[in-house]
Short mmCIF file of C-alpha atoms and ligand atoms in Angstrom, two decimals:
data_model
loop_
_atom_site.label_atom_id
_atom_site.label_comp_id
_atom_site.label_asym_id
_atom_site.label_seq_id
_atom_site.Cartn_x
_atom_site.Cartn_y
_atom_site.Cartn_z
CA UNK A 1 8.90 3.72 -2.79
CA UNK A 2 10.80 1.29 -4.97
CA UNK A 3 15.08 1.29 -4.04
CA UNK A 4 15.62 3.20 -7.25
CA UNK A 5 12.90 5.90 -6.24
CA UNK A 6 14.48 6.28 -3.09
CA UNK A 7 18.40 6.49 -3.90
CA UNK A 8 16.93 9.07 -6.98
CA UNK A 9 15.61 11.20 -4.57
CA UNK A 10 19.11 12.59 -3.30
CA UNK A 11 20.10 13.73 -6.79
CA UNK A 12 16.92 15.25 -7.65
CA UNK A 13 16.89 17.04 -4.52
CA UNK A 14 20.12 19.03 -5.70
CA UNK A 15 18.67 19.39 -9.09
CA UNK A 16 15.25 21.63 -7.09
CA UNK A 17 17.39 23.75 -4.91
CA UNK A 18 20.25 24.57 -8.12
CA UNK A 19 16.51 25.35 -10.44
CA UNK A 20 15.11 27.21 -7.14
CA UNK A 21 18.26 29.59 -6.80
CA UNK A 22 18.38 29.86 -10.62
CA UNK A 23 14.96 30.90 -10.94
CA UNK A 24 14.74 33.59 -7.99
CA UNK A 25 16.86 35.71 -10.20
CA UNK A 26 16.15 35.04 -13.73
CA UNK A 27 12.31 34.79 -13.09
CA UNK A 28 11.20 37.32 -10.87
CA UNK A 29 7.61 36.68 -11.65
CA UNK A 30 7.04 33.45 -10.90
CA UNK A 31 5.14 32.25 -7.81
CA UNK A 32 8.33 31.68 -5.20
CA UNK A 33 6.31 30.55 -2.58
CA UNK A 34 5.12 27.50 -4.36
CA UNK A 35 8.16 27.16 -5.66
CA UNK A 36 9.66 26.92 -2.17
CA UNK A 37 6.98 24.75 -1.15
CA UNK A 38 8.37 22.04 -3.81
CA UNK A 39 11.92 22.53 -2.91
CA UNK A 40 11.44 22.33 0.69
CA UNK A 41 9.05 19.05 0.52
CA UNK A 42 11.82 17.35 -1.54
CA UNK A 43 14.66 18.49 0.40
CA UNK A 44 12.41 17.00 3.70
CA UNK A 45 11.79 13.58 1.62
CA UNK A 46 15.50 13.15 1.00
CA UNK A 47 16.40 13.85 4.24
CA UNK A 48 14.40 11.15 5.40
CA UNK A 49 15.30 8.72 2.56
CA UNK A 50 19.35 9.36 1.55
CA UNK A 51 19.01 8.01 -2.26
CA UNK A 52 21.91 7.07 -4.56
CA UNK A 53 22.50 6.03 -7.85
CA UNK A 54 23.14 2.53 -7.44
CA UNK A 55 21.06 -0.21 -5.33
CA UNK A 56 22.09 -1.91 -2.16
CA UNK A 57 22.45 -5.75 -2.83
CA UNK A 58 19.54 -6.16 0.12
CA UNK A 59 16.98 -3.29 -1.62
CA UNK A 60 17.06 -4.94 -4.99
CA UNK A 61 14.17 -6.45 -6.62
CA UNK A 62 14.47 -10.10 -7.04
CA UNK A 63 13.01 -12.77 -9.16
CA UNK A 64 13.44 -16.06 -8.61
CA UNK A 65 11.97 -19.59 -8.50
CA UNK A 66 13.29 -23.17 -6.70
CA UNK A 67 11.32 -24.69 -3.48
CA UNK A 68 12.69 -24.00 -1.40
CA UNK A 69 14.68 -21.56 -2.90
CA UNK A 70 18.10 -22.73 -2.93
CA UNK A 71 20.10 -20.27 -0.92
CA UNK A 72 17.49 -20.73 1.91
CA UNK A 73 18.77 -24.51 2.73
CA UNK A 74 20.33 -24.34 6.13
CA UNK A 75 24.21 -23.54 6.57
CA UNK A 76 25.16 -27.62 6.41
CA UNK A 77 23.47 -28.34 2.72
CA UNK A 78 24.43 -24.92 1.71
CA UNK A 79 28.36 -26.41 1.88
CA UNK A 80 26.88 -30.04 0.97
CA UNK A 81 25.55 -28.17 -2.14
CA UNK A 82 28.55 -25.86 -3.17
CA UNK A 83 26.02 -22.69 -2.78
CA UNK A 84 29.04 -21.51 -0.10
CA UNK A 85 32.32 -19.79 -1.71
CA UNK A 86 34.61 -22.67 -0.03
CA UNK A 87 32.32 -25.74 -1.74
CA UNK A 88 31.36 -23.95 -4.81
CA UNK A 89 32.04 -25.55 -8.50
CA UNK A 90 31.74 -24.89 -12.01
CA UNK A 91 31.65 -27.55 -14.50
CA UNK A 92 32.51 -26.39 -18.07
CA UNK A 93 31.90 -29.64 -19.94
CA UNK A 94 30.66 -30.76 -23.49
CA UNK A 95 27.20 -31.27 -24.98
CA UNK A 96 26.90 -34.67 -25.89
CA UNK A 97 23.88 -34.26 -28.13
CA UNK A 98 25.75 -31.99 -29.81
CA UNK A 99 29.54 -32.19 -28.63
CA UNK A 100 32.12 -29.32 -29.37
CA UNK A 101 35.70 -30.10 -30.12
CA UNK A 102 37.90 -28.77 -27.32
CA UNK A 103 40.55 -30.51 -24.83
CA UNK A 104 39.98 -30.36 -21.26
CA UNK A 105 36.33 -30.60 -19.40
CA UNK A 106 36.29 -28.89 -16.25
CA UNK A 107 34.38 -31.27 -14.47
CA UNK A 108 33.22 -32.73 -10.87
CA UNK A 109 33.99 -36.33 -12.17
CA UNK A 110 37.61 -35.92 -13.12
CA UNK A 111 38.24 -33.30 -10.04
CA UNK A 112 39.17 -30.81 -12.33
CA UNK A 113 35.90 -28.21 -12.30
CA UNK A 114 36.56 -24.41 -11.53
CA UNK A 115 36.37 -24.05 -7.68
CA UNK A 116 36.39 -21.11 -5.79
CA UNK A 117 40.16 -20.47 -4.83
CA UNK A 118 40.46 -21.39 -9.08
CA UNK A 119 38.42 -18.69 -9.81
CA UNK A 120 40.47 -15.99 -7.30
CA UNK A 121 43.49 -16.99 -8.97
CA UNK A 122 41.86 -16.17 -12.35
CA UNK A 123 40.47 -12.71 -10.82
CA UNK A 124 44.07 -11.40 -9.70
CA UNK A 125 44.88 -11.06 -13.34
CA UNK A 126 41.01 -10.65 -15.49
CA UNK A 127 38.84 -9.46 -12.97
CA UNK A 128 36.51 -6.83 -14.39
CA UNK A 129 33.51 -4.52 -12.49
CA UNK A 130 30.98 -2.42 -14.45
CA UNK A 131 27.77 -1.04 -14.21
CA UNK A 132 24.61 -2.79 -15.00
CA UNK A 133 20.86 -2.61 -14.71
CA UNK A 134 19.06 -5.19 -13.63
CA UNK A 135 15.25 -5.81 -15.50
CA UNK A 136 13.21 -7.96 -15.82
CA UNK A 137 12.12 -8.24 -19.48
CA UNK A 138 8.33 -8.37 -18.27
CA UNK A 139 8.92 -6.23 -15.00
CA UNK A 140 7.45 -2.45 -15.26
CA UNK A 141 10.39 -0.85 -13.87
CA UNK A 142 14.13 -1.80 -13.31
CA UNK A 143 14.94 -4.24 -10.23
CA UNK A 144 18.01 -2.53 -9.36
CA UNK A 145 21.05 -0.98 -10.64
CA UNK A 146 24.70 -2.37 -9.82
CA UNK A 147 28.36 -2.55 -10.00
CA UNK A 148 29.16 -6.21 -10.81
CA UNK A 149 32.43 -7.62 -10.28
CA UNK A 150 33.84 -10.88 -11.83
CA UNK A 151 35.83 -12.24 -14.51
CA UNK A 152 35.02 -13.42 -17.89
CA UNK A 153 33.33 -16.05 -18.57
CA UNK A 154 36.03 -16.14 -21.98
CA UNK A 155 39.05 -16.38 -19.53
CA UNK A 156 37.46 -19.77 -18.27
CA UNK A 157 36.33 -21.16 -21.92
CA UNK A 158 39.63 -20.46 -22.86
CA UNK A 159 41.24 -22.94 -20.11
CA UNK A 160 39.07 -25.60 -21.80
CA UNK A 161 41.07 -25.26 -25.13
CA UNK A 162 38.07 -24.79 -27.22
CA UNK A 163 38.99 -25.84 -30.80
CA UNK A 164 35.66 -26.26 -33.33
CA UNK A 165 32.07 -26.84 -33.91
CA UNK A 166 31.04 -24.50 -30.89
CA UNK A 167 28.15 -22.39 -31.17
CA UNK A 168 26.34 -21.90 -28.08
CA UNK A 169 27.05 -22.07 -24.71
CA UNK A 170 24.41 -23.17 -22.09
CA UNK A 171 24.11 -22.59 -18.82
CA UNK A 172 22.45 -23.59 -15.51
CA UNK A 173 21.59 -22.47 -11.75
CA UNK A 174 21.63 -25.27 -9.33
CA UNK A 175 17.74 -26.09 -8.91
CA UNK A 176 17.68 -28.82 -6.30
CA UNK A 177 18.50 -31.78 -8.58
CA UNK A 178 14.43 -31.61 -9.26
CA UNK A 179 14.62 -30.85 -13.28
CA UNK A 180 11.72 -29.12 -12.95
CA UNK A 181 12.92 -26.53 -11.07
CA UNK A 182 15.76 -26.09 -13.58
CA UNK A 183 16.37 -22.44 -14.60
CA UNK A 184 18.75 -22.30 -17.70
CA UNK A 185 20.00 -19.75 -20.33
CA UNK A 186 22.58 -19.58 -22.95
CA UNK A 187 24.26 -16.86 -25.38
CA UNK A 188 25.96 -17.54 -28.72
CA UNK A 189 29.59 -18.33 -28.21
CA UNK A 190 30.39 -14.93 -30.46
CA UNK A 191 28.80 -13.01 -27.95
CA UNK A 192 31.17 -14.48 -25.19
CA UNK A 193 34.58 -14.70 -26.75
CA UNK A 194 33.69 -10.84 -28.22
CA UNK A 195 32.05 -7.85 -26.67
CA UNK A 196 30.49 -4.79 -28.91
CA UNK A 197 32.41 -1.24 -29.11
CA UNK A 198 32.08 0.23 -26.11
CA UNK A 199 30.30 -2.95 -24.56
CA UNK A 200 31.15 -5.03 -20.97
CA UNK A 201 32.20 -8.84 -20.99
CA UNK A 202 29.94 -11.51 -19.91
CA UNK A 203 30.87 -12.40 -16.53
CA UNK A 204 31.07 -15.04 -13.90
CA UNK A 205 30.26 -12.48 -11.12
CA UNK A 206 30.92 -13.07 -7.55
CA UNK A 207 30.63 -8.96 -6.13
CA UNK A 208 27.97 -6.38 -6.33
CA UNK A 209 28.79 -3.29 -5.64
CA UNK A 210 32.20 -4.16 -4.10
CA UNK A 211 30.63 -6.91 -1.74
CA UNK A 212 30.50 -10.73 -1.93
CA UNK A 213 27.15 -11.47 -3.86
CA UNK A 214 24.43 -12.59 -1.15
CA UNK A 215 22.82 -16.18 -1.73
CA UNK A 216 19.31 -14.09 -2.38
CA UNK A 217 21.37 -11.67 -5.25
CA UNK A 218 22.83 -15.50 -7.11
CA UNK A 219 26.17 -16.29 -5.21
CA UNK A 220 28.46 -17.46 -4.40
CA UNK A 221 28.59 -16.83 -8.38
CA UNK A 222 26.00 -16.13 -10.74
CA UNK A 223 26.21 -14.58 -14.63
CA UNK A 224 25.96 -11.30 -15.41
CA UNK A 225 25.26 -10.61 -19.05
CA UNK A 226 25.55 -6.77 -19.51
CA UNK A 227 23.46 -6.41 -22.40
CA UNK A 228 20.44 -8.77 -21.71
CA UNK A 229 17.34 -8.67 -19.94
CA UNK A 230 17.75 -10.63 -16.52
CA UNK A 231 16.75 -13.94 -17.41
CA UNK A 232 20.16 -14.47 -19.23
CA UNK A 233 21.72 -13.43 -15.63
CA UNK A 234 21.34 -17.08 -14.00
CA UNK A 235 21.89 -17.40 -10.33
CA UNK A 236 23.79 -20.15 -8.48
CA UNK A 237 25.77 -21.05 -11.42
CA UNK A 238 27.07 -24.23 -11.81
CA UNK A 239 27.48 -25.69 -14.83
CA UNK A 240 28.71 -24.12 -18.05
CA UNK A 241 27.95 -26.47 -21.23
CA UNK A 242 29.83 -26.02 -24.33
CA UNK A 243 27.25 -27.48 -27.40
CA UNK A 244 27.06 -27.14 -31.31
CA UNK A 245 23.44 -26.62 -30.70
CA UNK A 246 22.61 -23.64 -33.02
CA UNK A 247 19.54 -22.57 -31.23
CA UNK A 248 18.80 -21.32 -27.80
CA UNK A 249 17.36 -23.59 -25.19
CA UNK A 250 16.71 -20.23 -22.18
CA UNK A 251 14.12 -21.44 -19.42
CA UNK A 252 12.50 -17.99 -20.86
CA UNK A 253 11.82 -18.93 -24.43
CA UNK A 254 8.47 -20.70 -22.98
CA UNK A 255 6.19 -17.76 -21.09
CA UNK A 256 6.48 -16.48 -25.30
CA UNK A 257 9.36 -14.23 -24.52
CA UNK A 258 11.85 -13.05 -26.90
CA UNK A 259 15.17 -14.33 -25.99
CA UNK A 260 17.43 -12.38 -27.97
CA UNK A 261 15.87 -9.30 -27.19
CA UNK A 262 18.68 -6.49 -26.16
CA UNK A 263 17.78 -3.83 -23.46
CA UNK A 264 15.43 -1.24 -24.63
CA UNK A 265 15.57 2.46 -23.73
CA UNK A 266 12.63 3.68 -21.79
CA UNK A 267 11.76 6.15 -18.86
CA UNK A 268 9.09 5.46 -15.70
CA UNK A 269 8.56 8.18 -13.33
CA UNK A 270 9.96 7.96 -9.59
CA UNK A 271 7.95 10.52 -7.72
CA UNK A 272 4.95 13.26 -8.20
CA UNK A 273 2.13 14.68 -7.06
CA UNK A 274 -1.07 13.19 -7.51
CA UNK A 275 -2.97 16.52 -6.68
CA UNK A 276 -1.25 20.22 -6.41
CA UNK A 277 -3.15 23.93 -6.52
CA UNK A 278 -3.23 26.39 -9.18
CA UNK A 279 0.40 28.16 -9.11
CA UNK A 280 2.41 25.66 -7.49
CA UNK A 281 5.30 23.96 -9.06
CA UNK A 282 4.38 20.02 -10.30
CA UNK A 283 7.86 18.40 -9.66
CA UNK A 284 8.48 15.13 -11.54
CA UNK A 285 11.17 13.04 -10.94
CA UNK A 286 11.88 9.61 -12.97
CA UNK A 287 14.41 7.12 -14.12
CA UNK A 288 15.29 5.62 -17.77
CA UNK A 289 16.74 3.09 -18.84
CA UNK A 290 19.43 3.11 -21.41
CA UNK A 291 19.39 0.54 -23.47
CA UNK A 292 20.64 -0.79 -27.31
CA UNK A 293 20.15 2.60 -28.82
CA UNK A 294 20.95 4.80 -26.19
CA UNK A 295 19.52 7.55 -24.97
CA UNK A 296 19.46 11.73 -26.31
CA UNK A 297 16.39 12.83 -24.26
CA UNK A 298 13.19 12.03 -21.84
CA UNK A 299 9.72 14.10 -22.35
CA UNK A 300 7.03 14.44 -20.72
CA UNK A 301 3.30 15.61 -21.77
CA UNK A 302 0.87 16.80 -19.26
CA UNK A 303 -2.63 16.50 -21.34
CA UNK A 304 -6.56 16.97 -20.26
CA UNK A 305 -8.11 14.22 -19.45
CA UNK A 306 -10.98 15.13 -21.17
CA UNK A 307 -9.42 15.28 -24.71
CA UNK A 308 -9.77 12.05 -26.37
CA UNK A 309 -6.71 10.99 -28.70
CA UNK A 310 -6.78 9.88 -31.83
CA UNK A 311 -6.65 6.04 -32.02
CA UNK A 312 -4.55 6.21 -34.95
CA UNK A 313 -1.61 7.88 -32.93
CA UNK A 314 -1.47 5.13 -30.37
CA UNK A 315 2.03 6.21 -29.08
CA UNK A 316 1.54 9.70 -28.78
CA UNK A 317 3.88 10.72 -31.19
CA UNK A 318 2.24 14.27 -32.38
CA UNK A 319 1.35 14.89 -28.69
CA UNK A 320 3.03 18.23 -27.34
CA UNK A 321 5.89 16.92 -25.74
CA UNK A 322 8.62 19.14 -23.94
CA UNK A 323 11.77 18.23 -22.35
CA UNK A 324 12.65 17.33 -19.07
CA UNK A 325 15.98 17.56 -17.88
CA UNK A 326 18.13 14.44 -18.29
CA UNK A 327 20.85 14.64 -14.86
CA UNK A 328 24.75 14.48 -14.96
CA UNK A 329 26.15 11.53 -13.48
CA UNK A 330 26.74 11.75 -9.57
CA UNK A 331 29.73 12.21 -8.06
CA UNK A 332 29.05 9.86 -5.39
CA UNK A 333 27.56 6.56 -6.05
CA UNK A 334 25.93 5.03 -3.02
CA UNK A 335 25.07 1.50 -2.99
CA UNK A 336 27.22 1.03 -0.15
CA UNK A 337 30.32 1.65 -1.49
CA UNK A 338 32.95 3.73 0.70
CA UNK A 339 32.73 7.51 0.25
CA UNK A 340 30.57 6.53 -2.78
CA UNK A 341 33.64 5.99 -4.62
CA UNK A 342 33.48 3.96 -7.69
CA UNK A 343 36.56 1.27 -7.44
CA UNK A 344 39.26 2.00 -9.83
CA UNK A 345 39.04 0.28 -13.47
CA UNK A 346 35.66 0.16 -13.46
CA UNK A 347 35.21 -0.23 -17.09
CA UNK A 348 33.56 2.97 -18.85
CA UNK A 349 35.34 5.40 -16.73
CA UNK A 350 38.34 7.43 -17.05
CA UNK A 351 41.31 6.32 -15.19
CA UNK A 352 42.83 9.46 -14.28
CA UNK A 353 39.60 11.30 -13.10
CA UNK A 354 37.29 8.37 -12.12
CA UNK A 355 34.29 10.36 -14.49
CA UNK A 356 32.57 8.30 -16.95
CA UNK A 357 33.43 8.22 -20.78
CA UNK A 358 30.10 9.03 -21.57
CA UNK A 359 26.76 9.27 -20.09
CA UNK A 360 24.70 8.20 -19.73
CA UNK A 361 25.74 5.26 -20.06
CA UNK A 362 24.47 1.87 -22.48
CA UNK A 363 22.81 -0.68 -20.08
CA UNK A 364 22.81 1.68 -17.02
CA UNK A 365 20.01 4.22 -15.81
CA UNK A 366 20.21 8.08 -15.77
CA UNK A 367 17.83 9.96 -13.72
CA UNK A 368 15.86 12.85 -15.16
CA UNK A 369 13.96 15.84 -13.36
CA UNK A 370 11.53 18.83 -14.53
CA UNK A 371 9.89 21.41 -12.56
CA UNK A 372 6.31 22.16 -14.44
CA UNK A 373 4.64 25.44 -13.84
CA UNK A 374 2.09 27.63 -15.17
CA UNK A 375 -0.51 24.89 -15.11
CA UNK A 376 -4.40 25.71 -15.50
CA UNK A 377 -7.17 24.22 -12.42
CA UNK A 378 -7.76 20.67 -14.18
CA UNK A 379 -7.28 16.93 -14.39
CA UNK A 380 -4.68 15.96 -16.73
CA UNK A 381 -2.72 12.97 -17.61
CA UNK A 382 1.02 13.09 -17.40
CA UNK A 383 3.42 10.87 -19.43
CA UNK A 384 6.61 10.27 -19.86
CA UNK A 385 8.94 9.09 -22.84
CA UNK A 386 12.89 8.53 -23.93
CA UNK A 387 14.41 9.25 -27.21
CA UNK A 388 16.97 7.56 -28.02
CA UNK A 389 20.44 8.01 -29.77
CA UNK A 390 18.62 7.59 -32.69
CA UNK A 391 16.21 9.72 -32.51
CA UNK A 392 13.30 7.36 -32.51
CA UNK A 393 10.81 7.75 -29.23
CA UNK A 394 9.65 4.87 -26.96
CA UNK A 395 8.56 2.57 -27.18
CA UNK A 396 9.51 2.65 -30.97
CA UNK A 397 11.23 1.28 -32.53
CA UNK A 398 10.09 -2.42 -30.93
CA UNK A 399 7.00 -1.77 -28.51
CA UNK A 400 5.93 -5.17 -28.23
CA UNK A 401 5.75 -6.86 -24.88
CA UNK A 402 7.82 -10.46 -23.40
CA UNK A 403 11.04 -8.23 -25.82
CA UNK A 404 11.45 -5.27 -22.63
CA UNK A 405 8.28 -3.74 -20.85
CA UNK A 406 8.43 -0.22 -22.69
CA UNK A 407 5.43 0.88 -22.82
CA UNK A 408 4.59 4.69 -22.12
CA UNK A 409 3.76 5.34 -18.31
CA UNK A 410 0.71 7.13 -17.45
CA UNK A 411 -0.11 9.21 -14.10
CA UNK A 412 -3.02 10.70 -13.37
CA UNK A 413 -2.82 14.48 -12.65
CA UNK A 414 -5.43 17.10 -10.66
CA UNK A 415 -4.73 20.56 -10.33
CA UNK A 416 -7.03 22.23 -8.14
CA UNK A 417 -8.84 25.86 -7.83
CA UNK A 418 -6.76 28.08 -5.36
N1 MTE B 501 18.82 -19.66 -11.03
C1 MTE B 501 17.99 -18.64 -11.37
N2 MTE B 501 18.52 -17.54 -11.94
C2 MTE B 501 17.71 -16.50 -12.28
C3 MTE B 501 16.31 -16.57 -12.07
C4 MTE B 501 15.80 -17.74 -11.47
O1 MTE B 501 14.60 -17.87 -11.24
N3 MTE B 501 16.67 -18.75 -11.11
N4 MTE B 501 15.52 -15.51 -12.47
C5 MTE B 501 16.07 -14.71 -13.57
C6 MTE B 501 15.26 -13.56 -13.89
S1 MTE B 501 13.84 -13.86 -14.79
C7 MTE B 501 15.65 -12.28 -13.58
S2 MTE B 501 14.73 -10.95 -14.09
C8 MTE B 501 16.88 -12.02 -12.79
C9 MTE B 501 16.60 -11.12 -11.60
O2 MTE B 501 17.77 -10.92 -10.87
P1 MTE B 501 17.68 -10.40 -9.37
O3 MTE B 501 16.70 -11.27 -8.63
O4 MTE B 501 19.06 -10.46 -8.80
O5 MTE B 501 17.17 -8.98 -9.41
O6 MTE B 501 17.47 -13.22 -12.33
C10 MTE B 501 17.49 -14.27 -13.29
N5 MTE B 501 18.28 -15.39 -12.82
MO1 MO B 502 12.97 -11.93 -15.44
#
């Protein structure tokens, strides 16, 4: 089980016994046996597996690159390094093949780049935490979903007393002073002085979910762009380069992927059965992600496996799709924070009653749930799908790949004789 099938699995499990209660009244006629047979089996798996809503820092998917990966140096060149909170250092400095106007580098050379107790002092007052998924834009599935904690990258621009002729900035994880290990992304400077309605700052993060980030996760400090695939998300920060470069220069743009590409709204299934018996329940359990466009509803479509579909309707769209139900957001969060308890000022959320704004939430997952019944002796395919705030179902409207993985996931389905 992935760590976002297994922290699903305690929500879901409430969802089963609420429909189970709910359905011994109103539906008198359906099988309750099987029907207990489902609840009971998930109640037993969550038991044994405790899920939550958001992912421990150690159960998170990772993706990285350096050899040897830098936060696995022993303790000495971890401080020789600055990849330890009391030796860390961020340069903010100028492009010289394409140089900004602005006043003061923060930079190794003078003595004056960002170190850590620098960047504490700057928290006191800006410090923001939100919630963010973490994907990678060719990954399947999310890696992991988080509360991030830092403070603007903006707040630290600003101490450089940007002027003019600024329109990118670049940035870069240490990579063992071997340029070929050098893992860089950047963002237009609009994007980091200015956030969208509604949207989360770009951050200089140093806590996930209320705990320093772990060398493995990008500390002591990595970025945390709220609205971007992970690539834009660079680990072991240390150098922030102001530049009148007008075009991107990510790591990612080779590989072919679309750097600009803003998180797409999609569901994957978290757990089913592969095989149940004619009468029992089929419970399906998934995740989607919320991305750009939101998210209204997820669907599923259970279809024969022996009916061929048009080619001319690759995505489905006049397939019989029904609803599945999209879940509330939890009133505890996991992830390893105390009681579950989301910190106060967590942006998004209501200050008086700690409950979110909306929900779900842009750049965040919600869970979803259905109990299907009533299904013939078969073998079927079973699909899932998101629409989004604008009506449009995934992976419309942009299905291509190296932009977000969207594609529609696929399970295979047998329902046997009695
Ligand atoms: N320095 C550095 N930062 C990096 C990477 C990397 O290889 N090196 N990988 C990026 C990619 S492609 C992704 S998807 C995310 C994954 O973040 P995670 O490993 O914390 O889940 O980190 C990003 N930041
Ligand atoms: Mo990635």
């Amino acid at each position: 089980m992935t760590p976002i099938a297994r922290e699903h699995l305690e929500l879901t499990r409430r969802y089963f016994l609420k429909l189970g209660a709910a359905s011994a009244c109103a539906l008198p006629s359906l099988p309750l046996l099987a029907y207990d047979n489902a609840i009971a089996k998930e109640a037993l798996a969550a038991a044994i597996a405790k899920l939550e809503y958001l992912t421990t820092q150690d159960s998170f998917g990772t993706v990285e690159r350096g050899d040897p990966l830098p936060y696995t140096h022993p303790p000495e060149k971890l401080r020789e390094i600055g990849l330890v909170r009391e030796t860390w250092k961020l340069e903010v400095v100028g492009d010289p093949a394409a140089p900004p106007k602005f006043e003061a580098s923060l930079s190794r050379e003078l003595g004056t780049a960002l170190d850590w107790g620098g960047l504490m002092t700057l928290a006191e007052k800006h410090a923001v935490r939100f919630l963010k998924i973490m994907t990678c834009n060719n990954g399947g599935s999310p890696l992991g979903m988080g509360l991030w904690e830092g403070v603007p990258l903006r707040t630290v621009i600003w101490l450089t007393k940007p002027q003019a002729d600024i329109r990118r900035v670049f940035y870069y994880g240490y990579h063992n002073d071997d340029p070929k290990q050098l893992f860089q992304s950047s963002l237009p400077i609009g994007r980091v002085l200015e956030d969208p309605p509604g949207g989360d700052p770009v951050i200089l993060c140093y806590k996930l979910n209320g705990e320093y980030l772990s060398g493995k996760r990008g500390g002591p400090v990595r970025m945390i762009v709220p609205d971007a695939y992970g690539f834009k998300s660079v680990k072991w920060l240390t150098r922030v380069v102001l530049t009148n470069a007008p075009a991107a220069n990510d790591t990612y743009a080779s590989g072919n992927n679309d750097i600009d590409s803003q998180m797409k709204t999609f569901a994957r299934f978290v757990s089913r059965p592969a095989k149940v018996k004619v009468g029992e329940a089929v419970p399906v359990t998934g995740v989607a992600q919320v991305g750009i466009s939101g998210l209204t509803r997820v669907q599923y479509w259970l279809s024969p496996q022996e009916v061929e579909w048009p080619a001319d309707d690759p995505y489905f769209t006049k397939a019989d799709w029904k609803d599945a139900e999209l879940l509330a957001a939890p009133e505890s969060w996991g992830g390893g924070l105390t009681e579950g308890k989301l910190p106060a000022g967590t942006l998004g959320f209501d200050a008086a009653t700690g409950r979110p704004l909306t929900w779900p939430m842009r750049n965040t997952l919600a869970h979803w749930a259905v109990l299907i019944s009533g299904v013939a002796a078969g073998k079927y395919d079973l699909r899932c799908r998101t629409i989004d705030a604008n009506g449009i179902a995934q992976p419309l409207p942009r299905p291509f790949p190296k932009s977000g993985r969207n594609s529609i996931e696929q399970m295979p389905l047998t329902v046997e004789e009695g």
